[in-house]
PDB file of C-alpha atoms in Angstrom:
ATOM      1  CA  MET A   1     311.685 -62.208 124.579  1.00 47.00           C
ATOM      2  CA  THR A   2     312.182 -64.903 127.141  1.00 59.00           C
ATOM      3  CA  THR A   3     309.615 -65.063 129.910  1.00 90.00           C
ATOM      4  CA  SER A   4     311.976 -67.128 132.051  1.00 95.00           C
ATOM      5  CA  LEU A   5     315.463 -66.595 133.488  1.00 97.00           C
ATOM      6  CA  THR A   6     317.870 -69.444 134.162  1.00 97.00           C
ATOM      7  CA  LEU A   7     319.473 -69.184 137.596  1.00 97.00           C
ATOM      8  CA  SER A   8     323.128 -70.097 138.148  1.00 95.00           C
ATOM      9  CA  ASN A   9     322.180 -73.598 139.356  1.00 95.00           C
ATOM     10  CA  GLY A  10     320.175 -74.262 136.179  1.00 96.00           C
ATOM     11  CA  ILE A  11     316.713 -73.712 137.642  1.00 97.00           C
ATOM     12  CA  GLY A  12     314.242 -71.671 135.596  1.00 97.00           C
ATOM     13  CA  MET A  13     312.517 -68.693 137.260  1.00 98.00           C
ATOM     14  CA  PRO A  14     309.700 -66.702 135.632  1.00 98.00           C
ATOM     15  CA  ALA A  15     311.218 -63.279 134.881  1.00 98.00           C
ATOM     16  CA  LEU A  16     308.015 -61.472 135.821  1.00 98.00           C
ATOM     17  CA  GLY A  17     306.861 -62.061 139.376  1.00 98.00           C
ATOM     18  CA  PHE A  18     303.961 -60.807 141.466  1.00 98.00           C
ATOM     19  CA  GLY A  19     304.886 -58.925 144.639  1.00 97.00           C
ATOM     20  CA  VAL A  20     302.829 -58.548 147.815  1.00 96.00           C
ATOM     21  CA  PHE A  21     304.880 -56.011 149.831  1.00 93.00           C
ATOM     22  CA  GLN A  22     302.492 -53.852 151.905  1.00 89.00           C
ATOM     23  CA  THR A  23     299.502 -55.858 150.676  1.00 91.00           C
ATOM     24  CA  PRO A  24     297.247 -56.266 153.730  1.00 91.00           C
ATOM     25  CA  PRO A  25     296.687 -59.935 154.639  1.00 92.00           C
ATOM     26  CA  GLU A  26     292.926 -59.572 154.073  1.00 92.00           C
ATOM     27  CA  GLU A  27     293.563 -58.476 150.450  1.00 95.00           C
ATOM     28  CA  THR A  28     296.410 -60.871 149.708  1.00 97.00           C
ATOM     29  CA  VAL A  29     294.405 -64.058 149.026  1.00 97.00           C
ATOM     30  CA  ALA A  30     292.316 -62.393 146.297  1.00 97.00           C
ATOM     31  CA  ALA A  31     295.311 -60.544 144.816  1.00 97.00           C
ATOM     32  CA  VAL A  32     297.386 -63.739 144.515  1.00 98.00           C
ATOM     33  CA  GLU A  33     294.422 -65.656 143.097  1.00 97.00           C
ATOM     34  CA  THR A  34     293.852 -62.884 140.528  1.00 97.00           C
ATOM     35  CA  ALA A  35     297.549 -62.793 139.590  1.00 98.00           C
ATOM     36  CA  LEU A  36     297.683 -66.552 139.046  1.00 98.00           C
ATOM     37  CA  ARG A  37     294.473 -66.434 137.010  1.00 97.00           C
ATOM     38  CA  THR A  38     296.035 -63.646 134.903  1.00 97.00           C
ATOM     39  CA  GLY A  39     299.047 -65.829 134.112  1.00 97.00           C
ATOM     40  CA  TYR A  40     301.712 -64.985 136.700  1.00 97.00           C
ATOM     41  CA  ARG A  41     303.574 -68.078 137.901  1.00 97.00           C
ATOM     42  CA  HIS A  42     306.047 -66.437 140.301  1.00 98.00           C
ATOM     43  CA  ILE A  43     304.916 -65.021 143.662  1.00 98.00           C
ATOM     44  CA  ASP A  44     307.293 -62.992 145.844  1.00 98.00           C
ATOM     45  CA  THR A  45     306.587 -62.547 149.565  1.00 98.00           C
ATOM     46  CA  ALA A  46     308.589 -62.306 152.803  1.00 98.00           C
ATOM     47  CA  ALA A  47     308.331 -63.318 156.447  1.00 98.00           C
ATOM     48  CA  ALA A  48     308.365 -59.626 157.382  1.00 97.00           C
ATOM     49  CA  TYR A  49     305.361 -58.843 155.145  1.00 97.00           C
ATOM     50  CA  GLY A  50     303.063 -60.756 157.479  1.00 96.00           C
ATOM     51  CA  ASN A  51     301.086 -62.286 154.594  1.00 97.00           C
ATOM     52  CA  GLU A  52     302.801 -65.597 153.781  1.00 98.00           C
ATOM     53  CA  ARG A  53     299.798 -67.556 155.085  1.00 98.00           C
ATOM     54  CA  GLU A  54     297.469 -65.661 152.737  1.00 98.00           C
ATOM     55  CA  VAL A  55     299.852 -66.130 149.805  1.00 98.00           C
ATOM     56  CA  GLY A  56     299.669 -69.884 150.441  1.00 98.00           C
ATOM     57  CA  GLU A  57     295.881 -69.734 150.587  1.00 97.00           C
ATOM     58  CA  GLY A  58     295.707 -67.772 147.309  1.00 97.00           C
ATOM     59  CA  ILE A  59     297.921 -70.387 145.647  1.00 98.00           C
ATOM     60  CA  ARG A  60     295.734 -73.234 146.914  1.00 97.00           C
ATOM     61  CA  ARG A  61     292.533 -71.492 145.790  1.00 96.00           C
ATOM     62  CA  SER A  62     293.944 -70.994 142.296  1.00 96.00           C
ATOM     63  CA  GLY A  63     293.697 -74.754 141.749  1.00 96.00           C
ATOM     64  CA  LEU A  64     297.054 -74.728 139.967  1.00 97.00           C
ATOM     65  CA  ASP A  65     299.553 -77.500 140.465  1.00 96.00           C
ATOM     66  CA  ARG A  66     302.161 -76.548 143.092  1.00 95.00           C
ATOM     67  CA  ALA A  67     304.935 -77.522 140.653  1.00 96.00           C
ATOM     68  CA  ASP A  68     303.748 -74.827 138.223  1.00 97.00           C
ATOM     69  CA  ILE A  69     304.241 -71.959 140.711  1.00 98.00           C
ATOM     70  CA  PHE A  70     307.574 -70.440 141.691  1.00 98.00           C
ATOM     71  CA  ILE A  71     307.394 -69.309 145.336  1.00 98.00           C
ATOM     72  CA  GLU A  72     309.955 -66.853 146.683  1.00 98.00           C
ATOM     73  CA  THR A  73     310.177 -65.617 150.255  1.00 98.00           C
ATOM     74  CA  LYS A  74     312.686 -63.898 152.522  1.00 98.00           C
ATOM     75  CA  VAL A  75     314.200 -64.450 155.975  1.00 98.00           C
ATOM     76  CA  TRP A  76     313.997 -61.369 158.213  1.00 98.00           C
ATOM     77  CA  ILE A  77     317.094 -60.096 160.097  1.00 98.00           C
ATOM     78  CA  SER A  78     315.585 -61.040 163.485  1.00 98.00           C
ATOM     79  CA  ASP A  79     315.925 -64.686 162.392  1.00 98.00           C
ATOM     80  CA  TYR A  80     319.589 -64.504 161.299  1.00 98.00           C
ATOM     81  CA  GLY A  81     322.003 -67.042 162.752  1.00 98.00           C
ATOM     82  CA  TYR A  82     322.444 -70.660 161.668  1.00 98.00           C
ATOM     83  CA  ASP A  83     319.798 -72.428 163.784  1.00 98.00           C
ATOM     84  CA  GLU A  84     317.487 -69.402 163.727  1.00 98.00           C
ATOM     85  CA  THR A  85     317.488 -69.310 159.928  1.00 98.00           C
ATOM     86  CA  LEU A  86     316.853 -73.052 159.666  1.00 98.00           C
ATOM     87  CA  HIS A  87     313.825 -72.441 161.888  1.00 98.00           C
ATOM     88  CA  ALA A  88     312.822 -69.428 159.775  1.00 98.00           C
ATOM     89  CA  PHE A  89     312.422 -71.841 156.863  1.00 98.00           C
ATOM     90  CA  ASP A  90     310.056 -73.960 158.972  1.00 98.00           C
ATOM     91  CA  LYS A  91     307.998 -70.873 159.852  1.00 98.00           C
ATOM     92  CA  SER A  92     307.729 -69.693 156.248  1.00 98.00           C
ATOM     93  CA  ALA A  93     307.071 -73.150 154.782  1.00 98.00           C
ATOM     94  CA  GLY A  94     304.450 -73.757 157.475  1.00 98.00           C
ATOM     95  CA  LYS A  95     302.605 -70.523 156.738  1.00 98.00           C
ATOM     96  CA  LEU A  96     302.841 -71.003 152.962  1.00 98.00           C
ATOM     97  CA  GLY A  97     301.657 -74.603 153.377  1.00 98.00           C
ATOM     98  CA  VAL A  98     304.472 -76.047 151.250  1.00 98.00           C
ATOM     99  CA  GLU A  99     307.213 -78.627 151.746  1.00 97.00           C
ATOM    100  CA  GLN A 100     309.714 -76.881 149.502  1.00 98.00           C
ATOM    101  CA  ILE A 101     310.377 -73.203 148.742  1.00 98.00           C
ATOM    102  CA  ASP A 102     311.648 -72.374 145.252  1.00 98.00           C
ATOM    103  CA  LEU A 103     313.777 -69.374 146.228  1.00 98.00           C
ATOM    104  CA  LEU A 104     314.686 -68.401 149.795  1.00 98.00           C
ATOM    105  CA  ILE A 105     316.683 -65.213 150.266  1.00 98.00           C
ATOM    106  CA  LEU A 106     318.093 -63.071 153.075  1.00 98.00           C
ATOM    107  CA  HIS A 107     315.971 -59.900 153.223  1.00 98.00           C
ATOM    108  CA  GLN A 108     318.816 -57.499 154.082  1.00 98.00           C
ATOM    109  CA  ALA A 109     322.484 -57.524 154.834  1.00 97.00           C
ATOM    110  CA  LEU A 110     323.051 -56.842 158.548  1.00 97.00           C
ATOM    111  CA  PRO A 111     326.285 -54.839 158.383  1.00 96.00           C
ATOM    112  CA  SER A 112     326.595 -54.336 162.166  1.00 94.00           C
ATOM    113  CA  ARG A 113     326.345 -58.121 162.710  1.00 96.00           C
ATOM    114  CA  PHE A 114     327.707 -59.540 159.490  1.00 98.00           C
ATOM    115  CA  ASP A 115     328.658 -62.696 161.393  1.00 98.00           C
ATOM    116  CA  LEU A 116     324.927 -63.398 161.797  1.00 98.00           C
ATOM    117  CA  THR A 117     324.382 -62.670 158.091  1.00 98.00           C
ATOM    118  CA  LEU A 118     327.055 -65.241 157.197  1.00 98.00           C
ATOM    119  CA  ASP A 119     325.580 -67.805 159.614  1.00 98.00           C
ATOM    120  CA  ALA A 120     322.140 -67.225 158.095  1.00 98.00           C
ATOM    121  CA  TYR A 121     323.501 -67.755 154.592  1.00 98.00           C
ATOM    122  CA  ARG A 122     325.240 -70.962 155.725  1.00 98.00           C
ATOM    123  CA  ALA A 123     321.801 -72.182 156.839  1.00 98.00           C
ATOM    124  CA  LEU A 124     320.418 -71.382 153.361  1.00 98.00           C
ATOM    125  CA  GLU A 125     323.230 -73.476 151.873  1.00 98.00           C
ATOM    126  CA  LYS A 126     322.236 -76.370 154.156  1.00 98.00           C
ATOM    127  CA  LEU A 127     318.551 -76.047 153.154  1.00 98.00           C
ATOM    128  CA  LEU A 128     319.628 -76.064 149.499  1.00 98.00           C
ATOM    129  CA  ALA A 129     321.807 -79.149 150.003  1.00 98.00           C
ATOM    130  CA  ASP A 130     318.888 -80.901 151.729  1.00 98.00           C
ATOM    131  CA  GLY A 131     316.512 -80.081 148.861  1.00 98.00           C
ATOM    132  CA  ARG A 132     314.188 -78.036 151.042  1.00 98.00           C
ATOM    133  CA  VAL A 133     314.776 -75.009 148.818  1.00 98.00           C
ATOM    134  CA  ARG A 134     315.562 -75.043 145.098  1.00 98.00           C
ATOM    135  CA  ALA A 135     317.629 -71.852 145.017  1.00 98.00           C
ATOM    136  CA  ILE A 136     319.036 -69.330 147.507  1.00 98.00           C
ATOM    137  CA  GLY A 137     319.906 -65.667 147.335  1.00 98.00           C
ATOM    138  CA  VAL A 138     320.029 -62.288 148.975  1.00 98.00           C
ATOM    139  CA  SER A 139     318.217 -58.963 148.898  1.00 98.00           C
ATOM    140  CA  ASN A 140     319.446 -55.378 149.258  1.00 98.00           C
ATOM    141  CA  PHE A 141     323.085 -56.516 149.226  1.00 98.00           C
ATOM    142  CA  MET A 142     325.501 -53.877 147.962  1.00 98.00           C
ATOM    143  CA  ARG A 143     328.765 -54.714 146.158  1.00 98.00           C
ATOM    144  CA  ASP A 144     330.793 -54.802 149.414  1.00 98.00           C
ATOM    145  CA  HIS A 145     328.224 -57.060 151.116  1.00 98.00           C
ATOM    146  CA  LEU A 146     328.445 -59.489 148.186  1.00 98.00           C
ATOM    147  CA  GLU A 147     332.250 -59.487 148.304  1.00 98.00           C
ATOM    148  CA  ARG A 148     332.239 -60.215 152.050  1.00 97.00           C
ATOM    149  CA  LEU A 149     329.677 -62.982 151.636  1.00 98.00           C
ATOM    150  CA  LEU A 150     331.513 -64.619 148.733  1.00 98.00           C
ATOM    151  CA  LYS A 151     334.720 -64.897 150.776  1.00 98.00           C
ATOM    152  CA  THR A 152     333.082 -67.650 152.864  1.00 96.00           C
ATOM    153  CA  ALA A 153     330.064 -68.848 150.852  1.00 98.00           C
ATOM    154  CA  SER A 154     330.246 -72.162 149.045  1.00 97.00           C
ATOM    155  CA  VAL A 155     327.224 -71.299 146.869  1.00 98.00           C
ATOM    156  CA  VAL A 156     327.014 -68.002 144.963  1.00 98.00           C
ATOM    157  CA  PRO A 157     323.590 -66.358 145.514  1.00 98.00           C
ATOM    158  CA  ALA A 158     321.309 -67.099 142.552  1.00 98.00           C
ATOM    159  CA  VAL A 159     319.464 -63.792 142.966  1.00 98.00           C
ATOM    160  CA  ASN A 160     319.997 -60.360 144.522  1.00 98.00           C
ATOM    161  CA  GLN A 161     316.704 -58.495 144.915  1.00 98.00           C
ATOM    162  CA  ILE A 162     317.335 -54.741 145.004  1.00 98.00           C
ATOM    163  CA  GLU A 163     315.559 -51.430 144.462  1.00 97.00           C
ATOM    164  CA  VAL A 164     315.755 -50.714 140.704  1.00 98.00           C
ATOM    165  CA  HIS A 165     313.577 -48.261 138.797  1.00 97.00           C
ATOM    166  CA  PRO A 166     314.252 -45.433 136.318  1.00 96.00           C
ATOM    167  CA  TYR A 167     315.028 -42.931 139.094  1.00 95.00           C
ATOM    168  CA  PHE A 168     317.378 -45.308 140.947  1.00 95.00           C
ATOM    169  CA  ARG A 169     319.124 -47.789 138.680  1.00 96.00           C
ATOM    170  CA  GLN A 170     321.896 -48.976 141.066  1.00 97.00           C
ATOM    171  CA  SER A 171     324.215 -49.581 138.103  1.00 97.00           C
ATOM    172  CA  ASP A 172     327.162 -50.550 140.329  1.00 98.00           C
ATOM    173  CA  VAL A 173     325.179 -53.289 142.105  1.00 98.00           C
ATOM    174  CA  LEU A 174     323.748 -54.500 138.788  1.00 98.00           C
ATOM    175  CA  ALA A 175     327.331 -54.754 137.502  1.00 98.00           C
ATOM    176  CA  ALA A 176     328.503 -56.583 140.656  1.00 98.00           C
ATOM    177  CA  ASP A 177     325.649 -59.086 140.279  1.00 98.00           C
ATOM    178  CA  ALA A 178     326.516 -59.635 136.607  1.00 98.00           C
ATOM    179  CA  GLU A 179     330.197 -60.197 137.447  1.00 98.00           C
ATOM    180  CA  HIS A 180     329.216 -63.103 139.718  1.00 98.00           C
ATOM    181  CA  GLY A 181     326.442 -64.576 137.553  1.00 98.00           C
ATOM    182  CA  ILE A 182     323.768 -63.392 140.000  1.00 98.00           C
ATOM    183  CA  VAL A 183     320.330 -62.521 138.584  1.00 98.00           C
ATOM    184  CA  SER A 184     319.315 -58.990 139.560  1.00 98.00           C
ATOM    185  CA  GLN A 185     315.693 -58.808 140.658  1.00 98.00           C
ATOM    186  CA  ALA A 186     314.047 -55.402 140.831  1.00 98.00           C
ATOM    187  CA  TRP A 187     311.732 -54.503 143.670  1.00 97.00           C
ATOM    188  CA  SER A 188     309.692 -51.348 143.042  1.00 95.00           C
ATOM    189  CA  PRO A 189     310.389 -51.811 139.297  1.00 97.00           C
ATOM    190  CA  ILE A 190     307.914 -49.116 138.271  1.00 95.00           C
ATOM    191  CA  GLY A 191     309.189 -46.767 140.964  1.00 90.00           C
ATOM    192  CA  GLY A 192     306.277 -47.308 143.336  1.00 85.00           C
ATOM    193  CA  ILE A 193     308.497 -46.217 146.173  1.00 79.00           C
ATOM    194  CA  THR A 194     308.791 -42.805 144.498  1.00 73.00           C
ATOM    195  CA  PHE A 195     305.105 -42.146 145.051  1.00 67.00           C
ATOM    196  CA  TYR A 196     304.110 -43.938 148.246  1.00 59.00           C
ATOM    197  CA  ARG A 197     307.080 -42.820 150.330  1.00 54.00           C
ATOM    198  CA  ASP A 198     308.476 -39.300 150.376  1.00 57.00           C
ATOM    199  CA  SER A 199     311.762 -39.812 148.572  1.00 52.00           C
ATOM    200  CA  GLY A 200     312.119 -36.336 147.119  1.00 59.00           C
ATOM    201  CA  HIS A 201     311.039 -37.639 143.705  1.00 60.00           C
ATOM    202  CA  THR A 202     307.972 -36.936 141.671  1.00 74.00           C
ATOM    203  CA  SER A 203     306.223 -40.056 140.388  1.00 86.00           C
ATOM    204  CA  THR A 204     307.904 -42.078 137.654  1.00 92.00           C
ATOM    205  CA  LEU A 205     304.418 -42.595 136.200  1.00 91.00           C
ATOM    206  CA  GLN A 206     304.325 -38.888 135.347  1.00 91.00           C
ATOM    207  CA  ASP A 207     307.809 -38.683 133.863  1.00 93.00           C
ATOM    208  CA  PRO A 208     307.662 -36.955 130.435  1.00 95.00           C
ATOM    209  CA  ALA A 209     310.416 -39.121 128.882  1.00 96.00           C
ATOM    210  CA  ILE A 210     308.668 -42.343 129.943  1.00 97.00           C
ATOM    211  CA  ALA A 211     305.297 -40.946 128.850  1.00 97.00           C
ATOM    212  CA  ARG A 212     306.670 -40.202 125.354  1.00 98.00           C
ATOM    213  CA  ILE A 213     308.013 -43.749 124.971  1.00 98.00           C
ATOM    214  CA  ALA A 214     304.729 -45.196 126.254  1.00 98.00           C
ATOM    215  CA  GLU A 215     302.753 -43.127 123.755  1.00 98.00           C
ATOM    216  CA  ALA A 216     304.987 -44.239 120.874  1.00 98.00           C
ATOM    217  CA  HIS A 217     304.213 -47.885 121.694  1.00 98.00           C
ATOM    218  CA  GLY A 218     300.572 -47.436 122.672  1.00 98.00           C
ATOM    219  CA  ARG A 219     301.463 -48.630 126.176  1.00 98.00           C
ATOM    220  CA  THR A 220     301.273 -47.321 129.728  1.00 97.00           C
ATOM    221  CA  PRO A 221     304.276 -45.861 131.576  1.00 97.00           C
ATOM    222  CA  ALA A 222     304.183 -48.858 133.973  1.00 97.00           C
ATOM    223  CA  GLN A 223     304.393 -51.314 131.068  1.00 98.00           C
ATOM    224  CA  VAL A 224     307.341 -49.400 129.576  1.00 98.00           C
ATOM    225  CA  MET A 225     309.246 -49.511 132.892  1.00 98.00           C
ATOM    226  CA  LEU A 226     308.661 -53.248 133.305  1.00 98.00           C
ATOM    227  CA  ARG A 227     309.723 -53.833 129.697  1.00 98.00           C
ATOM    228  CA  TRP A 228     312.909 -51.799 130.332  1.00 98.00           C
ATOM    229  CA  GLY A 229     313.790 -54.071 133.262  1.00 98.00           C
ATOM    230  CA  LEU A 230     313.018 -57.294 131.392  1.00 98.00           C
ATOM    231  CA  GLN A 231     314.937 -56.288 128.277  1.00 97.00           C
ATOM    232  CA  GLN A 232     317.988 -55.508 130.399  1.00 97.00           C
ATOM    233  CA  GLY A 233     317.884 -59.052 131.787  1.00 97.00           C
ATOM    234  CA  ARG A 234     316.348 -58.363 135.175  1.00 98.00           C
ATOM    235  CA  SER A 235     313.590 -60.132 137.026  1.00 98.00           C
ATOM    236  CA  VAL A 236     310.826 -57.658 137.896  1.00 98.00           C
ATOM    237  CA  ILE A 237     308.200 -58.041 140.620  1.00 98.00           C
ATOM    238  CA  PRO A 238     305.495 -55.369 140.401  1.00 97.00           C
ATOM    239  CA  LYS A 239     302.754 -55.346 143.015  1.00 95.00           C
ATOM    240  CA  SER A 240     299.109 -54.329 142.932  1.00 94.00           C
ATOM    241  CA  THR A 241     295.809 -55.398 144.425  1.00 94.00           C
ATOM    242  CA  ARG A 242     293.716 -54.001 141.548  1.00 95.00           C
ATOM    243  CA  PRO A 243     292.734 -56.608 138.935  1.00 96.00           C
ATOM    244  CA  GLU A 244     293.097 -54.164 136.026  1.00 97.00           C
ATOM    245  CA  ARG A 245     296.633 -53.173 137.145  1.00 96.00           C
ATOM    246  CA  ILE A 246     297.601 -56.800 137.772  1.00 97.00           C
ATOM    247  CA  ALA A 247     296.581 -57.548 134.155  1.00 97.00           C
ATOM    248  CA  GLU A 248     298.294 -54.410 132.791  1.00 97.00           C
ATOM    249  CA  ASN A 249     301.586 -55.290 134.481  1.00 98.00           C
ATOM    250  CA  PHE A 250     301.501 -58.775 132.968  1.00 97.00           C
ATOM    251  CA  ALA A 251     300.975 -57.587 129.375  1.00 97.00           C
ATOM    252  CA  VAL A 252     304.626 -56.750 128.702  1.00 97.00           C
ATOM    253  CA  PHE A 253     305.918 -59.576 126.508  1.00 96.00           C
ATOM    254  CA  ASP A 254     304.587 -58.487 123.109  1.00 96.00           C
ATOM    255  CA  PHE A 255     306.552 -55.310 122.369  1.00 97.00           C
ATOM    256  CA  ASP A 256     310.183 -54.185 122.350  1.00 97.00           C
ATOM    257  CA  LEU A 257     311.880 -50.949 123.308  1.00 98.00           C
ATOM    258  CA  ALA A 258     314.601 -49.652 120.973  1.00 98.00           C
ATOM    259  CA  ALA A 259     318.180 -49.201 122.206  1.00 98.00           C
ATOM    260  CA  ASP A 260     317.795 -45.411 122.307  1.00 98.00           C
ATOM    261  CA  GLU A 261     314.601 -45.772 124.372  1.00 98.00           C
ATOM    262  CA  LEU A 262     316.345 -48.031 126.887  1.00 98.00           C
ATOM    263  CA  ALA A 263     319.194 -45.505 127.081  1.00 98.00           C
ATOM    264  CA  ALA A 264     316.748 -42.628 127.595  1.00 98.00           C
ATOM    265  CA  ILE A 265     315.239 -44.436 130.592  1.00 98.00           C
ATOM    266  CA  ASP A 266     318.718 -45.252 131.958  1.00 98.00           C
ATOM    267  CA  ALA A 267     319.506 -41.530 131.771  1.00 97.00           C
ATOM    268  CA  LEU A 268     316.707 -40.731 134.264  1.00 96.00           C
ATOM    269  CA  ASP A 269     318.747 -42.202 137.145  1.00 96.00           C
ATOM    270  CA  THR A 270     319.051 -39.673 139.983  1.00 93.00           C
ATOM    271  CA  GLY A 271     321.149 -41.852 142.301  1.00 93.00           C
ATOM    272  CA  VAL A 272     318.607 -41.182 145.069  1.00 91.00           C
ATOM    273  CA  ARG A 273     317.459 -44.286 146.956  1.00 92.00           C
ATOM    274  CA  GLY A 274     313.810 -44.580 147.981  1.00 90.00           C
ATOM    275  CA  GLY A 275     314.201 -47.425 150.480  1.00 91.00           C
ATOM    276  CA  PRO A 276     316.305 -47.419 153.664  1.00 93.00           C
ATOM    277  CA  GLU A 277     320.075 -47.099 153.377  1.00 94.00           C
ATOM    278  CA  PRO A 278     321.526 -50.636 153.632  1.00 95.00           C
ATOM    279  CA  GLU A 279     324.029 -49.467 156.257  1.00 94.00           C
ATOM    280  CA  ASP A 280     321.157 -48.253 158.483  1.00 94.00           C
ATOM    281  CA  ILE A 281     319.682 -51.742 158.891  1.00 96.00           C
ATOM    282  CA  THR A 282     320.281 -52.806 162.488  1.00 96.00           C
ATOM    283  CA  LEU A 283     318.530 -55.232 164.829  1.00 96.00           C
ATOM    284  CA  GLU A 284     317.853 -52.344 167.225  1.00 96.00           C
ATOM    285  CA  THR A 285     316.030 -50.276 164.597  1.00 95.00           C
ATOM    286  CA  PHE A 286     314.511 -52.899 162.311  1.00 96.00           C
ATOM    287  CA  GLY A 287     314.291 -56.050 164.432  1.00 95.00           C
ATOM    288  CA  ARG A 288     310.811 -57.534 164.915  1.00 95.00           C
ATOM    289  CA  ASP A 289     309.580 -60.929 165.973  1.00 95.00           C
ATOM    290  CA  ILE A 290     308.401 -63.169 163.171  1.00 97.00           C
ATOM    291  CA  PRO A 291     305.525 -65.286 164.537  1.00 96.00           C
ATOM    292  CA  GLU A 292     305.588 -69.072 164.479  1.00 97.00           C
ATOM    293  CA  ALA A 293     303.653 -70.969 161.844  1.00 94.00           C
TER     294      ALA A 293
END
């Protein structure tokens, strides 16, 4: 089982990343330090999370060489537009305390102002050409958003980070990504969104089918879900602030799920999204100022 994925531009990205969505800034430094000590080498944050500065501090405190850590962050919709997005890089790089970002992605499509989305992506292409980022991509882009973007883009996104877990597999978007050579990256890969936000689901961690597979392998349901994502070629970015969970989520490279087990997890898809509908993302509803570095 490979622990690394090769992006379309040839750059290697650790398949398993550590996410910090909703991690309070005051807990982020320790969580990132713990993750890096555990063995993670890929940290995923975002301007809108409000904890990029603490991610940078956790990385520095780890004592690891900067070149050994893959840093991914996201531009928020309030900073879309060509010049605005170039400046968004400066804000994120400044807070992270780095010269270069490994993967910079657009956090959402902005369907009501797709012109701004396209301008923002053009800025990512410029940052890539200038060597300030090593790879560029998108997040929460549906098939039609990708098609619209690719009509004008000169660089195909390396990554599309989307909600993927057993209760919401997004097979059509996964297929669209695969058609264009885009790596699909799963946020909420163990279905966290099914238990911290009312999405009409029960928790994936209590699912009987997943529990049976976990028991057969002597693993936890979370480990089985991460393994499912990795074996299907996705990048997965679980999040936790608890050292024992951070370690548990990393211990997923020494067992394999059988084809029928993967299919059984696929069959749990309900088609019900936990996160916001991509079409509902507007500046009026979701816009917020991203502070300067």
